[in-house]
Structures are given as structure tokens and as C-alpha cells.
């Protein structure tokens, strides 16, 4: 193909292909851990084949400080004993309504919401760009007429850079989630899950819906 369109044309085609792939399988930072950030249609296909035991393999990471704050808040305000549940129990229930909490935060505190929204946008950009950019650069490098030693060096350096860029996205996603959780702890916004927790209406972790809220 490169013989017909040239290196410039090949780069344009590869860039457009990377864009289409990225748009089709865009990672959603809101469900980065619960569903790997996968689009809903992939989750639905996966759920048809997954076993019941895998439903419990969910991670809701926040910073350690935020997790501790949530534990203390639920214990003090609602008398909830977290010892009988996984540490992610409260975080899981809270993040099920993250979008709704973000909407309430926008009305209650615009400054906090803007920070949350900015971090989430930065997370989405980094998480989605890093893999596509890595694939594109490696495609160009390994099709270039340069020594193998240089190809290997560029590959290692590019992979490391992409990993660090992706890691930045993950950290920003965690920071954005911390803002929502801390807004609940500070009672800037009210959580329906927390209210049910206080009324002892919640005894099990929320079930996975395959696509998130």
C-alpha cells in the first residue's frame, strides 16, 4: 500500500484508522475499573459468557485517604459497620450514582464541579490517546528503513512514554472520583445510596449491570 500512496499517505490512512478504532472502543473513565472502561456493547457480549463468580471481580479505586474518609463517615453518620463487607462496598454503591452526584455537584458548587469535569476530561484524553498513539508510532517506526537497533530503542522509549501517559490518565480519573466522594463526605451533595445505607436497606453490593449508569 505504501508503494501506491507514499509514506505521507500511509501516515494519513493509519491516523484515520486509529481515530476510527479509538472512537469505536472509547474507554470511559467513569467505568475504567468496574468494566475496564469498555463500551457497553462489549460488556453485553462479555456478560453472556462470564461466570457468576466473575461478577465479584470489581475494583472501585479511590485514593486511600478518601476510602478511609468514607469508612469513617459511614460509621459516624449512619452507624454502618464496614467490617462485614469488602472495603470497596461503600465506594461501589456510591459510584453507581456518580453521574447523578456530579449533576448535583454542578448545582451545589460550580468550582468543585469544574475541577471534577476538567480532571475527567484529562483522564479520558490520556487514557484513549496513549494506546492509539503508541500503535501509530510503532507502525511508522517498524515500516521505516532504519536499523533494527534504532527500532527497538524507539519501541522501548515509546512504550514507556505511552505507559506513563496512560498512568497519568488513571491518576486523574482517581482524582476526579475523589472529588465526588469527598463532596458526599462534606455533605455538599446528598447520596441516595448513603441514605439507604443509613436506613439499613442496603446489605449487599450493587449488582453489575454490564454497562454502568
Coordinates of C-alpha atoms in Angstrom, one line a residue:
X1 CA 0.0 0.0 0.0
X2 CA 2.9 2.4 0.8
X3 CA 4.1 2.0 -2.8
X4 CA 0.9 3.5 -4.1
X5 CA 0.2 6.3 -1.7
X6 CA 3.6 7.0 -0.3
X7 CA 4.7 7.4 3.3
X8 CA 2.7 10.6 3.8
X9 CA -0.5 8.9 2.6
X10 CA 0.2 5.8 4.7
X11 CA 0.5 8.0 7.7
X12 CA -2.8 9.7 7.0
X13 CA -4.5 6.4 6.5
X14 CA -3.0 5.0 9.7
X15 CA -4.0 8.1 11.6
X16 CA -7.6 7.9 10.4
X17 CA -7.8 4.2 11.2
X18 CA -6.5 4.9 14.7
X19 CA -9.2 7.6 15.1
X20 CA -11.9 5.2 14.0
X21 CA -10.8 2.4 16.3
X22 CA -10.4 4.9 19.2
X23 CA -13.9 6.3 18.6
X24 CA -15.4 2.8 18.4
X25 CA -13.8 1.4 21.5
X26 CA -13.5 4.6 23.6
X27 CA -12.6 4.0 27.2
X28 CA -15.0 5.6 29.7
X29 CA -13.0 6.8 32.8
X30 CA -16.2 6.5 34.8
X31 CA -16.2 2.8 34.3
X32 CA -12.5 2.3 34.0
X33 CA -12.2 -0.2 36.8
X34 CA -15.7 -1.6 37.1
X35 CA -15.9 -2.6 33.4
X36 CA -12.4 -1.9 32.2
X37 CA -13.8 1.3 30.7
X38 CA -15.2 -0.8 27.8
X39 CA -18.1 0.4 25.8
X40 CA -21.5 -1.1 26.7
X41 CA -21.8 -3.3 23.7
X42 CA -18.6 -5.1 24.6
X43 CA -19.8 -5.5 28.2
X44 CA -23.0 -7.1 26.9
X45 CA -21.1 -9.6 24.8
X46 CA -18.8 -10.4 27.7
X47 CA -21.6 -10.8 30.2
X48 CA -23.2 -13.5 28.1
X49 CA -20.1 -15.7 28.6
X50 CA -18.8 -14.7 32.0
X51 CA -19.4 -16.8 35.1
X52 CA -21.3 -15.7 38.1
X53 CA -18.1 -15.7 40.2
X54 CA -16.6 -13.0 37.9
X55 CA -19.3 -10.6 38.9
X56 CA -17.5 -10.1 42.2
X57 CA -14.2 -9.2 40.4
X58 CA -14.8 -5.4 40.6
X59 CA -12.5 -2.7 41.8
X60 CA -13.5 0.8 42.7
X61 CA -10.2 2.6 43.4
X62 CA -10.1 5.9 45.1
X63 CA -7.2 7.3 47.0
X64 CA -6.5 5.6 50.3
X65 CA -7.4 8.8 52.2
X66 CA -10.8 9.0 50.5
X67 CA -11.5 5.4 51.3
X68 CA -10.7 6.0 54.9
X69 CA -12.8 9.1 55.0
X70 CA -15.7 7.2 53.5
X71 CA -15.4 4.4 56.2
X72 CA -15.3 7.0 59.0
X73 CA -18.2 9.0 57.5
X74 CA -20.5 6.0 57.1
X75 CA -19.6 4.7 60.6
X76 CA -20.2 8.1 62.3
X77 CA -23.2 9.3 60.4
X78 CA -25.0 6.0 59.7
X79 CA -23.6 3.6 62.1
X80 CA -22.5 1.3 59.3
X81 CA -20.1 -1.5 60.2
X82 CA -17.9 -2.0 57.3
X83 CA -16.1 -4.9 58.9
X84 CA -18.6 -7.4 57.5
X85 CA -18.2 -6.0 53.9
X86 CA -15.4 -5.6 51.4
X87 CA -13.6 -2.3 51.7
X88 CA -15.0 -1.3 48.2
X89 CA -18.6 -1.9 49.3
X90 CA -19.4 1.7 50.0
X91 CA -17.3 3.0 47.2
X92 CA -19.1 0.6 44.8
X93 CA -22.5 1.8 45.8
X94 CA -21.6 5.5 45.8
X95 CA -20.0 5.3 42.3
X96 CA -23.1 3.7 40.9
X97 CA -24.7 7.1 41.1
X98 CA -21.6 9.1 40.1
X99 CA -23.2 10.9 37.2
X100 CA -26.2 11.9 39.2
X101 CA -23.9 13.1 42.0
X102 CA -21.9 15.1 39.5
X103 CA -25.0 16.8 38.3
X104 CA -26.0 17.7 41.8
X105 CA -22.4 19.0 42.5
X106 CA -22.7 21.3 39.4
X107 CA -25.7 22.9 41.1
X108 CA -24.3 23.0 44.6
X109 CA -20.7 24.0 43.9
X110 CA -19.6 25.1 40.4
X111 CA -16.0 25.4 41.3
X112 CA -15.7 21.8 42.5
X113 CA -17.7 20.5 39.6
X114 CA -15.4 22.3 37.1
X115 CA -12.4 20.8 38.7
X116 CA -14.1 17.3 38.6
X117 CA -15.1 17.8 35.0
X118 CA -11.6 19.0 34.0
X119 CA -9.9 16.0 35.6
X120 CA -12.3 13.6 34.0
X121 CA -11.7 15.2 30.6
X122 CA -8.0 15.0 31.0
X123 CA -8.3 11.3 32.1
X124 CA -10.4 10.4 29.1
X125 CA -7.9 12.1 26.7
X126 CA -4.8 10.5 28.1
X127 CA -6.4 7.0 28.5
X128 CA -7.8 6.9 25.0
X129 CA -4.9 8.6 23.2
X130 CA -2.0 6.7 24.7
X131 CA -2.7 3.2 23.1
X132 CA -3.7 4.7 19.7
X133 CA -0.6 6.9 19.6
X134 CA 1.6 4.0 20.6
X135 CA 0.2 1.8 17.9
X136 CA 0.6 4.6 15.3
X137 CA 4.2 5.4 16.2
X138 CA 5.2 1.7 16.2
X139 CA 3.6 1.2 12.9
X140 CA 5.6 4.0 11.3
X141 CA 8.8 3.0 13.0
X142 CA 8.7 -0.6 12.1
X143 CA 7.9 0.2 8.5
X144 CA 10.7 2.7 8.2
X145 CA 14.1 1.8 6.6
X146 CA 16.2 2.3 9.8
X147 CA 18.5 -0.1 11.7
X148 CA 16.8 -2.7 13.9
X149 CA 18.6 -1.4 16.9
X150 CA 17.1 2.1 16.5
X151 CA 13.6 0.5 16.0
X152 CA 14.0 -1.4 19.3
X153 CA 15.2 1.6 21.1
X154 CA 12.3 3.8 19.8
X155 CA 9.9 1.0 20.6
X156 CA 11.0 0.7 24.2
X157 CA 11.1 4.5 24.7
X158 CA 7.7 5.0 23.1
X159 CA 6.1 2.1 25.1
X160 CA 7.4 3.6 28.3
X161 CA 6.1 7.1 27.4
X162 CA 2.7 5.7 26.5
X163 CA 2.5 3.8 29.7
X164 CA 3.4 7.0 31.7
X165 CA 0.8 9.0 29.7
X166 CA -1.8 6.3 30.4
X167 CA -0.9 6.2 34.1
X168 CA -1.4 10.0 34.3
X169 CA -4.9 9.4 32.9
X170 CA -5.6 6.8 35.5
X171 CA -4.4 9.1 38.3
X172 CA -6.6 11.9 37.1
X173 CA -9.6 9.6 36.9
X174 CA -8.9 8.7 40.6
X175 CA -8.6 12.4 41.5
X176 CA -11.9 13.2 39.8
X177 CA -13.7 10.3 41.7
X178 CA -12.2 11.6 44.9
X179 CA -13.9 14.9 44.4
X180 CA -17.3 13.3 44.2
X181 CA -16.7 11.1 47.2
X182 CA -15.3 14.0 49.3
X183 CA -18.3 16.1 48.3
X184 CA -20.6 13.4 49.8
X185 CA -18.5 13.2 52.9
X186 CA -18.6 17.0 53.3
X187 CA -22.3 16.9 52.6
X188 CA -22.1 19.2 49.7
X189 CA -24.3 16.7 47.8
X190 CA -26.6 14.0 49.1
X191 CA -26.2 10.4 48.1
X192 CA -29.3 8.2 47.8
X193 CA -27.2 5.1 48.4
X194 CA -25.9 6.6 51.6
X195 CA -29.5 7.4 52.7
X196 CA -30.5 3.7 52.1
X197 CA -27.4 2.7 53.9
X198 CA -28.5 4.7 56.9
X199 CA -31.9 3.1 56.8
X200 CA -30.2 -0.3 56.6
X201 CA -31.9 -1.0 53.3
X202 CA -28.6 -2.0 51.7
X203 CA -27.0 -5.2 52.8
X204 CA -25.3 -6.4 49.6
X205 CA -23.2 -4.8 47.0
X206 CA -25.0 -3.3 44.0
X207 CA -25.2 -5.8 41.1
X208 CA -23.2 -5.3 37.9
X209 CA -25.4 -4.1 35.1
X210 CA -22.9 -4.7 32.3
X211 CA -22.8 -1.1 31.3
X212 CA -22.8 1.1 34.3
X213 CA -25.0 4.1 35.0

